[in-house]
Short mmCIF file of C-alpha atoms in Angstrom, two decimals:
data_model
loop_
_atom_site.label_atom_id
_atom_site.label_comp_id
_atom_site.label_asym_id
_atom_site.label_seq_id
_atom_site.Cartn_x
_atom_site.Cartn_y
_atom_site.Cartn_z
CA MET L 604 -59.92 52.80 -10.24
CA SER L 605 -57.47 49.90 -10.31
CA THR L 606 -56.28 48.49 -13.62
CA ALA L 607 -55.14 44.97 -14.40
CA PHE L 608 -54.66 42.65 -17.34
CA SER L 609 -55.61 39.02 -17.80
CA ILE L 610 -52.60 36.72 -17.58
CA GLY L 611 -54.45 33.97 -19.44
CA GLU L 612 -55.49 36.33 -22.23
CA ALA L 613 -51.93 37.62 -22.53
CA LEU L 614 -50.47 34.12 -22.74
CA ALA L 615 -53.06 33.07 -25.33
CA SER L 616 -52.44 36.12 -27.52
CA GLY L 617 -49.27 34.68 -29.04
CA PHE L 618 -50.93 31.38 -29.98
CA LYS L 619 -53.95 33.23 -31.43
CA LEU L 620 -51.64 35.36 -33.53
CA VAL L 621 -49.79 32.28 -34.79
CA ARG L 622 -53.10 30.68 -35.80
CA ALA L 623 -54.38 33.86 -37.46
CA ARG L 624 -51.19 34.75 -39.35
CA PRO L 625 -49.02 31.66 -39.89
CA LEU L 626 -47.27 33.10 -42.96
CA HIS L 627 -46.39 36.24 -41.06
CA VAL L 628 -44.91 34.10 -38.31
CA TRP L 629 -42.82 32.25 -40.89
CA ALA L 630 -41.62 35.55 -42.38
CA TRP L 631 -40.67 36.80 -38.92
CA GLY L 632 -38.76 33.57 -38.36
CA VAL L 633 -36.91 33.85 -41.66
CA VAL L 634 -35.81 37.41 -40.88
CA GLY L 635 -34.84 36.54 -37.30
CA ALA L 636 -33.02 33.32 -38.15
CA ALA L 637 -31.27 34.52 -41.32
CA PRO L 638 -28.15 35.77 -39.45
CA ALA L 639 -27.83 32.38 -37.74
CA LEU L 640 -28.09 30.64 -41.13
CA ILE L 641 -25.36 32.88 -42.52
CA ALA L 642 -23.18 32.04 -39.50
CA VAL L 643 -23.67 28.32 -40.11
CA LEU L 644 -22.81 28.73 -43.79
CA LEU L 645 -19.64 30.60 -42.85
CA MET L 646 -18.73 27.83 -40.44
CA LEU L 647 -19.26 25.20 -43.13
CA LYS L 648 -17.14 27.27 -45.50
CA LEU L 649 -14.42 27.50 -42.86
CA PHE L 650 -14.20 23.76 -42.29
CA GLY L 651 -14.89 22.88 -45.90
CA THR L 652 -12.05 24.91 -47.37
CA LEU L 653 -9.35 23.97 -44.87
CA SER L 654 -6.97 21.32 -46.03
CA PRO L 655 -6.66 18.03 -44.12
CA GLU L 656 -3.07 18.99 -43.28
CA ALA L 657 -4.24 22.19 -41.58
CA LEU L 658 -6.81 20.29 -39.53
CA SER L 659 -4.49 17.45 -38.53
CA SER L 660 -1.38 19.49 -37.70
CA GLU L 661 -0.35 19.72 -34.07
CA GLY L 662 -0.18 23.53 -33.94
CA PRO L 663 -2.49 26.06 -35.60
CA SER L 664 -1.30 26.89 -39.10
CA THR L 665 -1.21 30.34 -40.65
CA GLU L 666 -4.10 29.34 -42.90
CA LEU L 667 -6.22 28.26 -39.94
CA ILE L 668 -5.45 31.42 -37.94
CA ALA L 669 -6.36 33.67 -40.89
CA GLU L 670 -9.62 31.82 -41.48
CA MET L 671 -10.53 31.96 -37.78
CA ILE L 672 -9.87 35.73 -37.58
CA GLN L 673 -12.04 36.32 -40.62
CA PHE L 674 -14.77 34.12 -39.12
CA GLN L 675 -14.67 36.05 -35.82
CA ILE L 676 -15.04 39.36 -37.65
CA TRP L 677 -18.03 38.11 -39.59
CA SER L 678 -19.52 36.62 -36.40
CA GLY L 679 -19.35 40.01 -34.67
CA LEU L 680 -21.09 41.71 -37.59
CA LEU L 681 -23.74 38.98 -37.66
CA ASN L 682 -24.40 39.47 -33.94
CA ILE L 683 -25.16 43.13 -34.63
CA LEU L 684 -27.38 42.13 -37.54
CA GLN L 685 -29.14 39.60 -35.30
CA ALA L 686 -29.97 42.34 -32.78
CA LEU L 687 -31.29 44.63 -35.54
CA MET L 688 -33.44 41.83 -36.97
CA TRP L 689 -34.85 41.16 -33.50
CA VAL L 690 -35.89 44.82 -33.28
CA VAL L 691 -37.65 44.60 -36.66
CA VAL L 692 -39.46 41.38 -35.71
CA ALA L 693 -40.41 42.61 -32.23
CA SER L 694 -41.91 45.78 -33.70
CA ALA L 695 -43.92 43.73 -36.18
CA VAL L 696 -45.25 41.45 -33.42
CA PHE L 697 -46.17 44.42 -31.24
CA ARG L 698 -48.06 46.10 -34.09
CA ALA L 699 -49.91 42.88 -34.91
CA ILE L 700 -51.21 42.71 -31.33
CA LEU L 701 -51.77 46.41 -30.71
CA PHE L 702 -53.32 47.19 -34.09
CA PRO L 703 -54.86 43.93 -35.38
CA ASP L 704 -57.02 45.69 -37.99
CA ARG L 705 -54.18 47.55 -39.68
CA ALA L 706 -52.99 46.50 -43.11
CA THR L 707 -49.71 44.62 -42.83
CA PRO L 708 -47.81 44.51 -46.14
CA TYR L 709 -44.62 42.47 -46.10
CA ALA L 710 -45.81 40.71 -42.91
CA GLY L 711 -45.53 44.00 -41.05
CA LEU L 712 -41.76 44.02 -41.48
CA LYS L 713 -40.34 47.47 -42.08
CA ILE L 714 -37.80 49.97 -40.83
CA GLY L 715 -39.40 53.09 -39.42
CA MET L 716 -39.79 55.12 -36.26
CA ASP L 717 -41.34 52.18 -34.39
CA GLU L 718 -38.16 50.21 -34.95
CA VAL L 719 -36.04 53.20 -33.90
CA ARG L 720 -38.02 53.56 -30.68
CA VAL L 721 -37.83 49.85 -29.88
CA ALA L 722 -34.08 49.86 -30.52
CA VAL L 723 -33.50 52.95 -28.35
CA VAL L 724 -35.67 51.61 -25.53
CA GLY L 725 -33.98 48.20 -25.69
CA LEU L 726 -30.52 49.77 -25.63
CA ALA L 727 -31.50 52.03 -22.73
CA MET L 728 -32.82 49.03 -20.78
CA ILE L 729 -29.58 47.11 -21.36
CA VAL L 730 -27.48 50.09 -20.27
CA ALA L 731 -29.66 50.59 -17.18
CA LEU L 732 -29.41 46.93 -16.20
CA TYR L 733 -25.64 46.86 -16.63
CA ALA L 734 -25.28 50.14 -14.72
CA ALA L 735 -27.37 48.72 -11.89
CA MET L 736 -25.24 45.56 -11.88
CA PHE L 737 -22.06 47.64 -11.73
CA VAL L 738 -23.34 49.71 -8.78
CA ILE L 739 -24.44 46.56 -6.97
CA LEU L 740 -21.02 44.97 -7.52
CA LEU L 741 -19.32 48.05 -6.08
CA ILE L 742 -21.59 47.95 -3.03
CA ALA L 743 -21.01 44.22 -2.58
CA PHE L 744 -17.24 44.67 -2.89
CA ALA L 745 -17.24 47.53 -0.36
CA PHE L 746 -19.22 45.54 2.21
CA GLY L 747 -17.18 42.40 1.56
CA ALA L 748 -13.87 44.21 1.92
CA ALA L 749 -15.02 45.91 5.13
CA LEU L 750 -16.16 42.65 6.72
CA TRP L 751 -13.37 40.42 5.40
CA PHE L 752 -10.91 41.45 8.07
CA VAL L 753 -13.56 41.00 10.78
CA SER L 754 -15.02 37.67 9.67
CA GLU L 755 -14.58 35.84 6.39
CA ALA L 756 -17.81 33.90 6.95
CA ALA L 757 -19.72 37.13 7.55
CA ALA L 758 -18.25 38.65 4.39
CA VAL L 759 -19.28 35.63 2.31
CA THR L 760 -22.77 35.62 3.86
CA VAL L 761 -23.28 39.31 3.22
CA GLY L 762 -22.00 38.86 -0.33
CA LEU L 763 -24.50 36.08 -0.98
CA LEU L 764 -27.35 38.12 0.51
CA ILE L 765 -26.41 41.10 -1.64
CA ALA L 766 -26.25 38.84 -4.73
CA CYS L 767 -29.74 37.44 -4.03
CA GLY L 768 -31.12 40.90 -3.34
CA ALA L 769 -29.47 42.22 -6.48
CA GLY L 770 -31.03 39.46 -8.58
CA LEU L 771 -34.49 40.28 -7.22
CA ALA L 772 -33.92 44.01 -7.71
CA LEU L 773 -32.82 43.53 -11.33
CA TRP L 774 -35.80 41.29 -12.04
CA TRP L 775 -38.10 43.92 -10.51
CA LEU L 776 -36.46 46.59 -12.66
CA PHE L 777 -36.98 44.48 -15.79
CA LEU L 778 -40.65 43.92 -14.94
CA ARG L 779 -41.22 47.63 -14.30
CA CYS L 780 -39.65 48.36 -17.71
CA ALA L 781 -41.51 45.58 -19.53
CA MET L 782 -44.30 47.87 -20.76
CA ILE L 783 -42.05 50.61 -22.11
CA MET L 784 -41.19 48.89 -25.39
CA PRO L 785 -44.73 47.94 -26.50
CA ALA L 786 -46.07 51.25 -25.15
CA SER L 787 -43.60 53.11 -27.37
CA VAL L 788 -45.16 51.39 -30.39
CA ALA L 789 -48.71 51.88 -29.13
CA LEU L 790 -48.31 55.55 -28.24
CA ASN L 791 -46.11 56.43 -31.21
CA ASP L 792 -43.54 58.00 -28.89
CA PHE L 793 -40.63 57.15 -26.61
CA ALA L 794 -42.89 55.97 -23.79
CA PHE L 795 -40.37 55.76 -20.96
CA VAL L 796 -42.62 57.50 -18.45
CA PRO L 797 -46.01 56.14 -19.65
CA GLY L 798 -44.63 52.60 -19.90
CA TRP L 799 -43.12 52.84 -16.41
CA LYS L 800 -46.44 54.07 -15.06
CA LEU L 801 -48.36 51.29 -16.82
CA ALA L 802 -46.36 48.67 -14.92
CA ARG L 803 -47.08 50.29 -11.56
CA GLY L 804 -49.03 47.82 -9.45
CA GLN L 805 -48.60 45.10 -12.11
CA VAL L 806 -45.23 43.68 -11.04
CA LEU L 807 -46.70 40.53 -9.50
CA ARG L 808 -48.83 39.84 -12.56
CA LEU L 809 -45.90 40.54 -14.87
CA LEU L 810 -43.77 38.21 -12.75
CA VAL L 811 -46.29 35.39 -13.14
CA LEU L 812 -46.57 36.17 -16.85
CA SER L 813 -42.80 36.13 -17.42
CA VAL L 814 -42.33 32.87 -15.49
CA ALA L 815 -45.21 31.26 -17.41
CA ILE L 816 -43.69 32.35 -20.73
CA VAL L 817 -40.33 30.87 -19.77
CA PHE L 818 -41.88 27.55 -18.78
CA ILE L 819 -44.01 27.36 -21.93
CA VAL L 820 -41.07 28.12 -24.21
CA LEU L 821 -38.80 25.66 -22.38
CA ALA L 822 -41.43 22.93 -22.59
CA ILE L 823 -41.89 23.49 -26.32
CA GLU L 824 -38.13 23.59 -26.95
CA LEU L 825 -37.48 20.41 -24.93
CA ALA L 826 -40.25 18.55 -26.75
CA LEU L 827 -38.99 19.66 -30.16
CA PHE L 828 -35.39 18.91 -29.17
CA ALA L 829 -36.37 15.35 -28.25
CA VAL L 830 -38.21 14.86 -31.55
CA GLY L 831 -35.32 16.41 -33.50
CA ALA L 832 -32.77 14.21 -31.72
CA VAL L 833 -34.72 11.08 -32.64
CA ILE L 834 -35.05 12.19 -36.28
CA LEU L 835 -31.34 13.08 -36.44
CA PHE L 836 -30.33 9.75 -34.98
CA LEU L 837 -32.53 7.81 -37.40
CA THR L 838 -31.27 9.72 -40.44
CA VAL L 839 -27.55 10.30 -39.81
CA GLY L 840 -26.83 8.20 -36.74
CA ALA L 841 -24.91 5.51 -38.59
CA ASN L 842 -22.80 8.03 -40.47
CA LEU L 843 -22.09 9.88 -37.24
CA PHE L 844 -20.79 6.75 -35.57
CA SER L 845 -18.59 5.96 -38.58
CA LEU L 846 -17.15 9.48 -38.51
CA LEU L 847 -16.39 9.18 -34.80
CA ALA L 848 -14.72 5.81 -35.32
CA ALA L 849 -12.59 7.24 -38.13
CA ALA L 850 -11.60 10.18 -35.96
CA GLU L 851 -10.51 7.86 -33.14
CA GLN L 852 -8.23 6.03 -35.58
CA GLY L 853 -6.61 9.30 -36.66
CA ALA L 854 -8.24 9.41 -40.08
CA THR L 855 -9.48 12.67 -41.54
CA PRO L 856 -13.31 12.65 -41.63
CA ASP L 857 -14.74 12.51 -45.13
CA ILE L 858 -17.76 14.81 -45.02
CA ASP L 859 -20.03 15.51 -47.97
CA TRP L 860 -20.31 19.26 -47.45
CA GLY L 861 -22.65 19.67 -50.43
CA ALA L 862 -25.19 17.19 -49.05
CA LEU L 863 -24.84 18.69 -45.59
CA LEU L 864 -25.50 22.16 -46.99
CA GLY L 865 -28.54 20.92 -48.91
CA TRP L 866 -30.06 19.27 -45.85
CA GLY L 867 -29.35 22.37 -43.80
CA LEU L 868 -31.12 24.66 -46.27
CA ALA L 869 -34.08 22.26 -46.39
CA ALA L 870 -34.28 22.23 -42.60
CA PHE L 871 -34.17 26.03 -42.51
CA VAL L 872 -37.77 26.26 -43.74
CA PRO L 873 -39.43 24.54 -40.74
CA LEU L 874 -36.80 25.79 -38.30
CA SER L 875 -37.37 29.41 -39.33
CA TRP L 876 -41.11 29.01 -38.73
CA LEU L 877 -40.31 27.55 -35.31
CA HIS L 878 -38.08 30.54 -34.58
CA GLY L 879 -40.88 32.92 -35.51
CA PHE L 880 -43.34 30.91 -33.45
CA LEU L 881 -41.21 31.07 -30.30
CA ASN L 882 -40.55 34.80 -30.75
CA THR L 883 -44.27 35.42 -31.16
CA VAL L 884 -45.14 33.41 -28.06
CA MET L 885 -42.54 35.33 -26.03
CA LEU L 886 -43.28 38.88 -27.28
CA ALA L 887 -47.03 38.94 -27.87
CA PRO L 888 -48.07 38.57 -24.19
CA TYR L 889 -46.32 41.82 -23.21
CA ALA L 890 -47.98 43.68 -26.09
CA GLN L 891 -51.37 42.25 -25.11
CA ALA L 892 -50.84 43.27 -21.48
CA CYS L 893 -49.86 46.78 -22.62
CA ARG L 894 -52.91 46.99 -24.88
CA SER L 895 -55.22 45.96 -22.05
CA LEU L 896 -53.69 48.40 -19.58
CA LEU L 897 -53.79 51.28 -22.06
CA ALA L 898 -57.47 50.61 -22.76
CA GLN L 899 -58.20 51.01 -19.03
CA GLN L 900 -56.35 54.31 -18.65
CA PRO L 901 -58.31 57.56 -18.25
CA GLN L 902 -58.61 59.46 -21.51
CA ASP L 903 -56.25 62.23 -20.33
CA ALA L 904 -53.68 59.90 -18.72
CA THR L 905 -51.90 58.96 -21.95
CA PRO L 906 -51.71 60.37 -25.46
CA PRO L 907 -54.64 59.20 -27.59
CA VAL L 908 -54.09 55.98 -29.47
CA GLU L 909 -56.52 53.98 -31.57
CA LEU L 910 -55.88 50.40 -30.58
CA GLY L 911 -57.56 47.78 -32.69
#
């Protein structure tokens, strides 16, 4: 008996979830975008506390170097926090699709074994992809070095062919691993083997699904970027041109950091919902595909799980 999932149903699952739980989507966006907001606030603090002399001096001052080092340290910590928040949000989205009838206090956001499994699986996938890339680079270098002394053109051609083949192989590896993360949440276990088996025979469908998700997200982002650019130009365009003109004349820009901070915090509310919306649209289809494939498995093929 062959199993398959509906690409259209998987793509629609994210939009259905957004319509059914808009406040949850906003909460997911707030959690996911909070590290980026903190990074922006740190950047505003960096440029707001530096003196005009430090900004206008020819060489970097001691004050500027110290502030930049501190900013880099905080940026590294925020990147780690961003990854952890993504794990929490992804787990919540997976549970919302896999178990729609479960109670979801705090928008399904928590730190438990689901989050640990998603983090471990995600880290293992990253390590596997980088290891595969390293092996492919070694193979490409070996072939290139062997052919270089025979024919430079042949070495370049072989290198390009290996690069194209490597890209396809890595994409195939990602698609075969795409079910492991949601399956780990569905099966309440580290589902490396069951998730790998679920994707068997589904690579073409997963390829179409992943490409469709990318195009949908890009289309939404481009449309929103165009609208945001128009709004930004209409609201601060004149001030922006005056600041640029002052900078060309060598004057230090006079920026109202308080007003800028206030507008930024106000914009965070809709932007965080947008962040949650895009994450939901990207993650939910894989959970829906996993849910559909698990429902079609023989009863003894996978551990029992009560999907909603």
